[in-house]
Coordinates of C-alpha atoms in Angstrom, one line a residue:
X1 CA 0.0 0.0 0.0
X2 CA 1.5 2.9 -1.1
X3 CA 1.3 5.9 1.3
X4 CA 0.8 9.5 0.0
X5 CA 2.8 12.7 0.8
X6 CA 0.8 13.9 3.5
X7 CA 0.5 10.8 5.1
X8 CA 4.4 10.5 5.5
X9 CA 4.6 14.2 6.3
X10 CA 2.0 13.2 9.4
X11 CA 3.7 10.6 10.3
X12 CA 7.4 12.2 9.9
X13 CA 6.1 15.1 12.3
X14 CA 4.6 12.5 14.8
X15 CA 8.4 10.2 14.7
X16 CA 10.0 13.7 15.2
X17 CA 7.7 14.6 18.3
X18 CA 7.8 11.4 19.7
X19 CA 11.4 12.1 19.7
X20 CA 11.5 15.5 20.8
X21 CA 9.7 14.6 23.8
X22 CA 11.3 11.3 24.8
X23 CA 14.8 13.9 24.4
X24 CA 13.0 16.0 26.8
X25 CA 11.9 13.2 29.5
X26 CA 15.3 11.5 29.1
X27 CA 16.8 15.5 30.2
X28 CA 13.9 15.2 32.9
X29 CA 15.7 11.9 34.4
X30 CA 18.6 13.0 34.2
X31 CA 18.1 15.6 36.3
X32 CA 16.9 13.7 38.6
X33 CA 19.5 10.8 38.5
X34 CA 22.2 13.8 38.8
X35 CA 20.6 15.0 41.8
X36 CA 19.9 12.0 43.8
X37 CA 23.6 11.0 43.6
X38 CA 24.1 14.5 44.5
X39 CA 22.7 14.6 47.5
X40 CA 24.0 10.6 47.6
X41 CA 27.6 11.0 47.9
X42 CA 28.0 15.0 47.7
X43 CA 28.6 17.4 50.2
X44 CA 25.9 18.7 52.5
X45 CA 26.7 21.9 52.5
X46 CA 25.0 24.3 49.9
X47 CA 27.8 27.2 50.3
X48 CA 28.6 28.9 46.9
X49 CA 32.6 30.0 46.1
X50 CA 32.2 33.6 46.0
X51 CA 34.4 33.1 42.2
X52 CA 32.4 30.8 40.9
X53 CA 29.6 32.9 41.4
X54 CA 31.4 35.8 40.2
X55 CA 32.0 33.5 36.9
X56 CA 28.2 32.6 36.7
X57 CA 27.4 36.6 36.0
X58 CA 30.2 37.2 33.7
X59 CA 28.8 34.9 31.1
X60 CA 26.3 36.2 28.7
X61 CA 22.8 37.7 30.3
X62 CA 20.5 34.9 30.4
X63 CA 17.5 35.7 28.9
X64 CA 14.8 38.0 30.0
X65 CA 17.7 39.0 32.9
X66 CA 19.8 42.2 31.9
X67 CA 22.3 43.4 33.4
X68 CA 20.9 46.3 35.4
X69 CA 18.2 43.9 37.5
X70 CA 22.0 42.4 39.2
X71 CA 22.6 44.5 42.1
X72 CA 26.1 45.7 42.9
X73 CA 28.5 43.1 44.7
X74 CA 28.6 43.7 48.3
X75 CA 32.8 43.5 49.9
X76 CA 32.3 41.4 52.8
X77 CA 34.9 41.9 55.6
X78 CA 38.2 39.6 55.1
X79 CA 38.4 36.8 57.5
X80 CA 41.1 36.4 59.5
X81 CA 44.2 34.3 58.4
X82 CA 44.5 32.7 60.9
X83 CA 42.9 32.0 64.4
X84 CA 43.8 33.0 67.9
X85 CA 46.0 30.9 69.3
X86 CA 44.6 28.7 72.0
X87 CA 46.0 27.2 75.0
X88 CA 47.3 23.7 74.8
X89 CA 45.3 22.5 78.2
X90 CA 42.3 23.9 79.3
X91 CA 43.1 26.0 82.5
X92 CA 39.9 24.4 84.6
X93 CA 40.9 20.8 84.6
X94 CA 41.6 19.2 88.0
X95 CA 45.4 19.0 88.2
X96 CA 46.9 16.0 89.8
X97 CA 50.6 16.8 90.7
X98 CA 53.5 14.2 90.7
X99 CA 57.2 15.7 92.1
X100 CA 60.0 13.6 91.3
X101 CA 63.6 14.4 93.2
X102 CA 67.0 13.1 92.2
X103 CA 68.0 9.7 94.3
X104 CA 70.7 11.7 96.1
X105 CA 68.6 14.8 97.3
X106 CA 65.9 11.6 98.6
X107 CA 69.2 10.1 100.8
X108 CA 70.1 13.1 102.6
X109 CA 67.5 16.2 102.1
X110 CA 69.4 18.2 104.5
X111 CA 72.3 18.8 102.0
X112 CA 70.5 19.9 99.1
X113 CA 68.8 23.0 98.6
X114 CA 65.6 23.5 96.1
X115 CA 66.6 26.6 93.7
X116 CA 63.8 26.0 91.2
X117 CA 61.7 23.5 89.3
X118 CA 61.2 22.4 86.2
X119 CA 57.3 21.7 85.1
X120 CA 56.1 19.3 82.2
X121 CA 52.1 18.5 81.5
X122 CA 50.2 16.1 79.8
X123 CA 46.5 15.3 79.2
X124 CA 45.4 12.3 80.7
X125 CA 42.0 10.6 81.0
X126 CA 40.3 8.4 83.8
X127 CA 37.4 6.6 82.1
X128 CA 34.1 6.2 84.2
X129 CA 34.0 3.7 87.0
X130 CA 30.4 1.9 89.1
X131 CA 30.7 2.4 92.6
X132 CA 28.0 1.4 95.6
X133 CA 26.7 3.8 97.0
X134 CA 25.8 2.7 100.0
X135 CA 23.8 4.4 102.7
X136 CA 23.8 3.5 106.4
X137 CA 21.6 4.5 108.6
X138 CA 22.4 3.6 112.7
X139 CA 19.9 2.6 114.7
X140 CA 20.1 4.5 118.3
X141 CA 18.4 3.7 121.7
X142 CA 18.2 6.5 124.4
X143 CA 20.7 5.3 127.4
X144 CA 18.8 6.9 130.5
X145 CA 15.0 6.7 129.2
X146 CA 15.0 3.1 128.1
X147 CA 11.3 3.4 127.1
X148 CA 11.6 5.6 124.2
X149 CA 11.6 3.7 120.8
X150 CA 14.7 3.6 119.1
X151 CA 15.5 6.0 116.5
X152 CA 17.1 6.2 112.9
X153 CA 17.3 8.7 110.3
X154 CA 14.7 9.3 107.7
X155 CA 15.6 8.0 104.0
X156 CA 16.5 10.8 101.9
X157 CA 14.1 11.1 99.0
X158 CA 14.7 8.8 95.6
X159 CA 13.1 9.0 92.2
X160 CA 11.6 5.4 93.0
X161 CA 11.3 3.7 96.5
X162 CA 14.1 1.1 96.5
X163 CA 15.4 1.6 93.3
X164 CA 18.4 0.4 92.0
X165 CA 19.8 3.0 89.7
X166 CA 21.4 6.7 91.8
X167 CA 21.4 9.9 89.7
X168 CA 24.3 9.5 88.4
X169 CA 24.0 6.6 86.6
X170 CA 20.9 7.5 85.2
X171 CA 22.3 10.6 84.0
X172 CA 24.6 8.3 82.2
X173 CA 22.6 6.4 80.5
X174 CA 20.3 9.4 79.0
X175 CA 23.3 11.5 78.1
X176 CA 25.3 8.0 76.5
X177 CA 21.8 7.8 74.1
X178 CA 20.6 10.9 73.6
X179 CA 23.9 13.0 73.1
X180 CA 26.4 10.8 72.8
X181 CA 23.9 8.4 70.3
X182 CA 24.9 4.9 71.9
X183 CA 21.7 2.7 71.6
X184 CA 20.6 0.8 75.1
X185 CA 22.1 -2.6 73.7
X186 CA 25.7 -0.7 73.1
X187 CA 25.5 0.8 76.5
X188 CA 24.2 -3.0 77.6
X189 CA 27.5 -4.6 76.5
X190 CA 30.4 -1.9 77.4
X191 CA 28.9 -2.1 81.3
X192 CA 29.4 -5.5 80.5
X193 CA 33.0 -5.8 78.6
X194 CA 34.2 -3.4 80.2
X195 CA 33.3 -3.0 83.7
X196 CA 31.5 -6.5 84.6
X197 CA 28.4 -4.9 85.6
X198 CA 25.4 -6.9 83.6
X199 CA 22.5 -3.7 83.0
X200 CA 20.1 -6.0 80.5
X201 CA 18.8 -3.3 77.8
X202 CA 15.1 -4.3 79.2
X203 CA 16.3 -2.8 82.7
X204 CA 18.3 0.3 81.0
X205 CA 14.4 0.8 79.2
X206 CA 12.4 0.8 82.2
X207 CA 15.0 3.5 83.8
X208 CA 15.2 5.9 80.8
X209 CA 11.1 5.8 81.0
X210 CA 11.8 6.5 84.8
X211 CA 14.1 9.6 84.5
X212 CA 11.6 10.7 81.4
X213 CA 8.8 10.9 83.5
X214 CA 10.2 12.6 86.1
X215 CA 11.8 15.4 83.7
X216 CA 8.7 15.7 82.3
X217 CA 7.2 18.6 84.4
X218 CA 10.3 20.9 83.1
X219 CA 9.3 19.7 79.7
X220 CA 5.9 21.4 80.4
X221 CA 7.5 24.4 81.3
X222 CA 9.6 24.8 78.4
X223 CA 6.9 23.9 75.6
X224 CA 4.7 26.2 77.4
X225 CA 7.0 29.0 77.3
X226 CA 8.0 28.5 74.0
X227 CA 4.4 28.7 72.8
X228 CA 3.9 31.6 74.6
X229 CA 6.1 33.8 72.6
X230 CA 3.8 34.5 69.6
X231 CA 6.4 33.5 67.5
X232 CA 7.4 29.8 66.7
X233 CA 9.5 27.6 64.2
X234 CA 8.5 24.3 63.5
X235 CA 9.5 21.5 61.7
X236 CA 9.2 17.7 61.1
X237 CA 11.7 14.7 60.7
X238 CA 10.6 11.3 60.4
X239 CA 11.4 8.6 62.9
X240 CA 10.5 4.4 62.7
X241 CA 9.2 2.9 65.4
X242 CA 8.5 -1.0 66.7
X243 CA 5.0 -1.8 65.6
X244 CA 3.6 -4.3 68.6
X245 CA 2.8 -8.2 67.6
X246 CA 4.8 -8.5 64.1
X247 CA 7.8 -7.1 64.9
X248 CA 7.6 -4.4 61.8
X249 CA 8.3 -0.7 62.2
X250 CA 5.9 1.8 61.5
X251 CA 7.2 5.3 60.5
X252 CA 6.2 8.4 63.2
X253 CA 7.4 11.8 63.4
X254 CA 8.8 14.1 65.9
X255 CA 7.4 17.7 65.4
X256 CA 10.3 20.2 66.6
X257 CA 8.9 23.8 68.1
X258 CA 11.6 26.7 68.8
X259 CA 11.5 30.4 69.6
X260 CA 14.9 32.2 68.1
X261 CA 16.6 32.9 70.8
X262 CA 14.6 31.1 73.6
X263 CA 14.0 27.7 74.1
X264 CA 12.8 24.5 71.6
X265 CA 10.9 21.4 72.1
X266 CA 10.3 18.2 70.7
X267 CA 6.4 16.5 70.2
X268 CA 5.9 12.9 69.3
X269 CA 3.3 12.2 66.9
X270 CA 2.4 9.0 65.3
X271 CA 1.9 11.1 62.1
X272 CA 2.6 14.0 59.6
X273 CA -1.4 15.4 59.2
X274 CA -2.2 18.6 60.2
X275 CA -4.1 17.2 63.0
X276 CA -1.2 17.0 65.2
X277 CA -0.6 20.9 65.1
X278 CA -3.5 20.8 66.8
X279 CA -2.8 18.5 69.6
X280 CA 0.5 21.0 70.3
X281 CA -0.5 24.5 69.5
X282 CA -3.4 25.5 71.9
X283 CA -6.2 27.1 70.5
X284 CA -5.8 30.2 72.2
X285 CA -2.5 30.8 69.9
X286 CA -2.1 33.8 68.1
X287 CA 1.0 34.8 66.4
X288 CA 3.3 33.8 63.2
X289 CA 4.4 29.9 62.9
X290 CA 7.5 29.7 60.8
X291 CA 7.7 26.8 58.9
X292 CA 8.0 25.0 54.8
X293 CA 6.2 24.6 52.0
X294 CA 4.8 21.3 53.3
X295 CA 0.9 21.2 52.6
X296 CA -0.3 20.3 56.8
X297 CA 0.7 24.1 57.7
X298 CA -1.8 26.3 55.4
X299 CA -4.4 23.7 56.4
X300 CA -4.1 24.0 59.9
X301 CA -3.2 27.8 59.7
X302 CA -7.2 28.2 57.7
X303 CA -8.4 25.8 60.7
X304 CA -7.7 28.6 63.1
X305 CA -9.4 31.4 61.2
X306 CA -6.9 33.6 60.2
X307 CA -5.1 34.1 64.0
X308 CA -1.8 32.0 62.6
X309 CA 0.2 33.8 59.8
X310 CA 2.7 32.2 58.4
X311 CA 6.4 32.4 57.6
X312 CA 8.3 30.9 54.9
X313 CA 11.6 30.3 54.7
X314 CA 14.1 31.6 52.4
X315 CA 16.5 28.3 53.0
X316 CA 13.9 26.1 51.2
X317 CA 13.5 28.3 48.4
X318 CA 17.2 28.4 48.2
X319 CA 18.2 25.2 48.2
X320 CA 16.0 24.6 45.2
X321 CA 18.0 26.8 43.4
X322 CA 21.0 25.2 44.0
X323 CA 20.0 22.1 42.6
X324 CA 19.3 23.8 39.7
X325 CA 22.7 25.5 39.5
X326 CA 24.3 22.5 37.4
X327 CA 21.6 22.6 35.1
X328 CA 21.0 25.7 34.6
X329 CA 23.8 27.3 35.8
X330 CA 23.5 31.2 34.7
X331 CA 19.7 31.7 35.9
X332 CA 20.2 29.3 38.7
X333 CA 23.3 31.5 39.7
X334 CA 22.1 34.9 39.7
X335 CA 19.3 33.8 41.6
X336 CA 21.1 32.4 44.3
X337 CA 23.7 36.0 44.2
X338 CA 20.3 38.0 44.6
X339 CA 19.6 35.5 47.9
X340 CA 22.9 35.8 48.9
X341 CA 23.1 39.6 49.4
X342 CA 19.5 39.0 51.6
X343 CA 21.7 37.0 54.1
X344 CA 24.5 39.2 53.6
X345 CA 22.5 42.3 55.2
X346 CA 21.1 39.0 57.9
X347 CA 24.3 38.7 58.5
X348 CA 25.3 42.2 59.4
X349 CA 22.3 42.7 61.6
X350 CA 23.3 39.8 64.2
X351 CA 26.9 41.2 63.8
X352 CA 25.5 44.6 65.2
X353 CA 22.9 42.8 67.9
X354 CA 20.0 44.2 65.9
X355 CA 16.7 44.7 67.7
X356 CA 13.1 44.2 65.8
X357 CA 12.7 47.3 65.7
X358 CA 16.1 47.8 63.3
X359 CA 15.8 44.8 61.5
X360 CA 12.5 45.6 60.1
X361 CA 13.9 49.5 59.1
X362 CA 17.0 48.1 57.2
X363 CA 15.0 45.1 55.7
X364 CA 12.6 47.5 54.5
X365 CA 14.8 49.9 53.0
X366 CA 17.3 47.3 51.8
X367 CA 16.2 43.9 51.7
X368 CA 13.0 44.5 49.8
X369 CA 14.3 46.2 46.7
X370 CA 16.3 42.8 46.4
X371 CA 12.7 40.8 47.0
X372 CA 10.8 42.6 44.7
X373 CA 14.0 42.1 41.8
X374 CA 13.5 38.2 42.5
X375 CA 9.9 38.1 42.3
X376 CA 9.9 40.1 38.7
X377 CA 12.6 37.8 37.6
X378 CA 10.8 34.8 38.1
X379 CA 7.6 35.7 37.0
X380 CA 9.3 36.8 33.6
X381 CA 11.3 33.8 33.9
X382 CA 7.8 31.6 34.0
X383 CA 5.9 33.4 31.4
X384 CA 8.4 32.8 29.2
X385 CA 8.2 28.8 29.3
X386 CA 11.5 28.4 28.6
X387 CA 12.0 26.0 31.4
X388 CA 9.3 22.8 31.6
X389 CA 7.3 22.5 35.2
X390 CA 9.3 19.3 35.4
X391 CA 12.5 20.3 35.3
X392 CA 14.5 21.1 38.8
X393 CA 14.8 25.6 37.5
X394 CA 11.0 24.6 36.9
X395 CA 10.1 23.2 40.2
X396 CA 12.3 26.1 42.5
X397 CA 10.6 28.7 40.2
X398 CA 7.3 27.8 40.9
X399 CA 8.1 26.6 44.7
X400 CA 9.2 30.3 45.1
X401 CA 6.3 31.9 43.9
X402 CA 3.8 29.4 45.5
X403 CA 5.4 30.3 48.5
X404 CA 5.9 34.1 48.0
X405 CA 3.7 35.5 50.3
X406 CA 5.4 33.5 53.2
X407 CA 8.7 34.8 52.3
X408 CA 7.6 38.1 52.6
X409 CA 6.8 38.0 55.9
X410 CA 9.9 38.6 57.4
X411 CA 10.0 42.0 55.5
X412 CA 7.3 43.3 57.8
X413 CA 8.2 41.9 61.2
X414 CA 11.3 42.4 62.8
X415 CA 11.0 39.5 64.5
X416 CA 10.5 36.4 62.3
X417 CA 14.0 35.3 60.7
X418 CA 14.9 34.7 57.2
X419 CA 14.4 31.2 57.4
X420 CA 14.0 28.1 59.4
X421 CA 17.7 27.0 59.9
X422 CA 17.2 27.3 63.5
X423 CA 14.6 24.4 64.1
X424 CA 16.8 22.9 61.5
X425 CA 19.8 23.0 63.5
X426 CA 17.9 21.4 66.3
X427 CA 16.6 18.4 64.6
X428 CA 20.5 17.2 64.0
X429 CA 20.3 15.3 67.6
X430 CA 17.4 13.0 66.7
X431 CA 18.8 12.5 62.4
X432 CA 21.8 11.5 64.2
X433 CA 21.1 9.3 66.9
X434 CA 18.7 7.0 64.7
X435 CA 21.6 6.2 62.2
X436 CA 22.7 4.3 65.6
X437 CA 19.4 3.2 67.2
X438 CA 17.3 2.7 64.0
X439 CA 13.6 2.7 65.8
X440 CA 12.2 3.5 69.1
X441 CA 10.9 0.8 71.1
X442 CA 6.5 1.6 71.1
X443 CA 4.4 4.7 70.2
X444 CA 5.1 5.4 73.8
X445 CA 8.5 5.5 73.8
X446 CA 8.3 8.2 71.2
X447 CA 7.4 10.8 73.6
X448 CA 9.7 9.8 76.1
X449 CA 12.4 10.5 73.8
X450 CA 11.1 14.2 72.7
X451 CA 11.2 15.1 76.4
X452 CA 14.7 13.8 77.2
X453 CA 16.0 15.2 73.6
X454 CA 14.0 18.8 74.8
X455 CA 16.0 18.6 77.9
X456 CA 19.4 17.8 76.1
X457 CA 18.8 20.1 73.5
X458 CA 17.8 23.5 76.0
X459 CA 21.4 22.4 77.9
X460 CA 23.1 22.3 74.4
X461 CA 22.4 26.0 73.2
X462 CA 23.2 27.0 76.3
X463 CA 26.2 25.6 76.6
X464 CA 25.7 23.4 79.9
X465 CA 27.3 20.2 80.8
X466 CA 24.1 17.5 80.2
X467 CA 25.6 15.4 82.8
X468 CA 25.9 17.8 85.5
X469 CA 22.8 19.1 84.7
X470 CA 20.5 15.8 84.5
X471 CA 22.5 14.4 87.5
X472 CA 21.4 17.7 89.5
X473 CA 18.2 17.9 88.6
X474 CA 17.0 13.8 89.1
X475 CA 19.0 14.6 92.6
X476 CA 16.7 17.3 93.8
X477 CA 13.2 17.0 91.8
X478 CA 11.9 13.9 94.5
X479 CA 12.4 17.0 97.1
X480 CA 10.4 19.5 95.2
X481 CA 7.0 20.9 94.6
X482 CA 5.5 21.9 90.8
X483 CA 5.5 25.4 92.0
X484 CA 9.8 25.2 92.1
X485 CA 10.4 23.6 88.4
X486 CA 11.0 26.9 87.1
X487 CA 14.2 26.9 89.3
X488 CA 15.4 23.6 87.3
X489 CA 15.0 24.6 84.1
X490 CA 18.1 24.6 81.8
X491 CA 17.4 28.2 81.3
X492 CA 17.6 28.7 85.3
X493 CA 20.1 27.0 86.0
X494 CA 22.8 28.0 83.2
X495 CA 22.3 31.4 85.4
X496 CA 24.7 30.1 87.9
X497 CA 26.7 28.0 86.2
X498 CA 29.6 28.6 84.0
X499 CA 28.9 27.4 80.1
X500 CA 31.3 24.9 78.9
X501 CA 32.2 27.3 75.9
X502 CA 34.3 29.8 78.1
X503 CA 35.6 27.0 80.4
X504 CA 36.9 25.3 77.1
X505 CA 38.0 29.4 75.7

């Protein structure tokens, strides 16, 4: 059968499309294959060489971009060559002297006078021992009135009547797991190997849950502080957890609050709806909530009728970008310069200890110019259609818009930060520690955890020895009243204690 012209044209044009758009979905996966290895084996770290960046906007003006919409570079102060020197030994270490004399001055010591010394240091280590504690308490009858009963001391108070575990060692055990990430079972075998004391990990569970409960009241304080700012950052990381009867884990989710510059806290929830908002943010919150472009906060922000507003986060949007840069690496670049001078001015603001009131004047008169050139640059950028939805330019230029009115909140309120590195920074603990414990035990033990990683993290920014701390506090809370856990707090107690970064300066 003998096909005519336009029947071979049709079916020319259709071979040729078919092409053109398997070319284009092969680009797609490409993309995507590049990026997942990426983030694979890459570096973490999304900081740009000032050159290269310099490089990006001396190549030809990519289109619909000219050259007067990039703003002039901004000289950021030299860092120093090289750092201050620090001492060799920290000065607040216990010192534990040895003097060693010549065999003839030990013979006869009357003949020999001292004229000077000559001093030598090194850094040694004791690791940590078990010891019994053991309290006695004597028994005493009176020697003249014979009738009176005999007498004995009370029992100082204990987190648990006739319990085995002292402060200490429970401090131990929670600072071993939640800071130094050393799962119950690891713990389990060095008290074993190394110091012949057999803990089974069944016995180290049913004390963490002890010492959890018990911190529990200062968890209350913080998380109710923290919402009672006005202002919070939250964010979400995924955690597995044992599901009873088949011995599969089911995947939950610990919710992480923080007020810049106050406190944080971590909430266990079984899931990632916008339901469990609700179960942590009272209703009686008003205020701006900091957060993603995950699709649970603009529901539960409409649930509460207009009293939330929230906050995007110029990190997000950033990072987008980024992983774009390969691809598309002039529009991706002077997108990311036009970010960079934002935190450039964020940057010289904490450097001068701005207040709201300042950061809100200079972002006005300085940061928003920059906004507004970002926001005309993309919209030009997707009317154009130059770059398909699919592809990663396509997907950060659309994220950015979709989340544009969040990102210009922090143009308006001194207050609210650029973005939402800072809940971020505090979900590190827990991505850490399960590379090393995998799942938590139950449901239950979920919120266990969030209350002895709340109390871990509050010591963290504030510097404090987590030992010390927990070991204080598990010593003194079966002596005191609700009324007295502000006292405790990490917050209170850092007051009269001296952080562990100028005892290590």
């Amino acid at each position: 059968m003998t096909l005519s012209k336009k029947e071979l044209a049709r079916q020319l044009e259709e071979c040729q499309e078919a092409l053109r758009q398997s070319r284009r979905e092969n680009e797609l996966l490409r993309q995507k294959i590049d990026l997942l290895i990426r983030r694979v084996f890459g570096s973490s770290s999304e900081r740009l060489d000032r050159a290269q960046l310099e490089l990006l906007l001396q190549l030809s003006a990519s289109p619909n971009i000219t050259e007067q919409e990039v703003s002039p570079t901004v000289v950021s102060s030299s860092r120093r060559s090289c750092r201050q020197r620090t001492l060799r030994l920290p000065e607040n270490l216990p010192v534990v002297e040895e003097v060693i004399d010549p065999e003839p001055v030990k013979q006869k010591p009357e003949a020999w006078r001292c004229i000077g010394q000559e001093v030598s240091e090194q850094l040694d280590f004791e690791p940590p021992r078990f010891l019994r504690r053991r309290t006695i308490r004597r028994k005493y009858v009176h020697r003249i009135d014979r009738d009176l009963a005999p007498m004995i001391a009370a029992l100082p108070e204990c987190l648990l009547d006739r319990s085995l575990p002292a402060p200490g060692l429970l401090a131990h055990i929670l600072v071993s797991k939640y800071c130094d990430h050393l799962p119950l079972y690891r713990q389990e075998q060095i008290f074993l190997q190394r110091h012949r004391v057999h803990l089974p990990r069944q016995t180290l569970a049913r004390w963490v849950e002890l010492a959890a409960d018990w911190l529990k009241p200062i968890y209350e304080h913080i998380r109710t502080g923290v919402l009672a700012g006005g202002y919070v950052q939250v964010d979400e990381t995924p955690i597995n957890y044992l599901e009873p009867g088949n011995g599969k884990t089911k995947q939950g989710y610990f919710w992480t609050f923080n007020r810049p510059g106050g406190d944080g806290f971590y909430q266990w929830q079984t899931s990632r709806a916008a339901a469990c908002l609700d179960n942590v943010i009272p209703v009686n919150f008003t205020g701006t909530l900091q957060c993603d472009g995950y699709s649970a906060y603009p529901s539960f922000a409409n649930g509460r009728g207009g009293t939330i507003e929230l906050a995007g986060c110029w990190a997000h949007a950033r990072r987008k970008f980024y992983e774009a840069l390969e691809q598309s690496p002039r529009v991706a670049g002077w997108l990311l310069r036009q970010i960079q001078h934002l935190y450039r001015i964020e940057a010289n603001l904490r450097e001068n200890h701005a207040g709201p009131r300042l950061r809100q004047a200079t972002r006005s008169s300085q940061s928003r110019p920059m906004v507004e050139r970002i926001q005309r640059a993309l919209l030009r950028l997707k009317s154009n259609g130059r770059y398909l939805p699919q592809s990663l330019l396509g997907q950060a230029i659309d994220y950015a818009l979709g989340q544009w009115p969040t990102l210009e909140v922090f143009l308006k309120n001194g207050r609210v930060e650029i973005d939402n590195n800072l809940v971020e920074n505090a979900i590190r603990p827990t991505a850490i520690g399960k590379k090393n414990w995998l799942f938590i035990g139950d449901a239950d033990a979920g919120q266990r955890s969030a209350i002895v990683y709340t109390v871990v993290e509050n010591c963290r920014r504030r510097g404090l020895d987590p030992y010390a701390y927990l070991r204080e506090v598990l010593t003194r809370l079966p002596n005191m009243t609700n009324w007295q856990i502000p006292e405790i707090t990490p917050q209170a107690w850092g007051r009269t204690r001296l952080p562990l970064q100028r005892l290590a300066s």
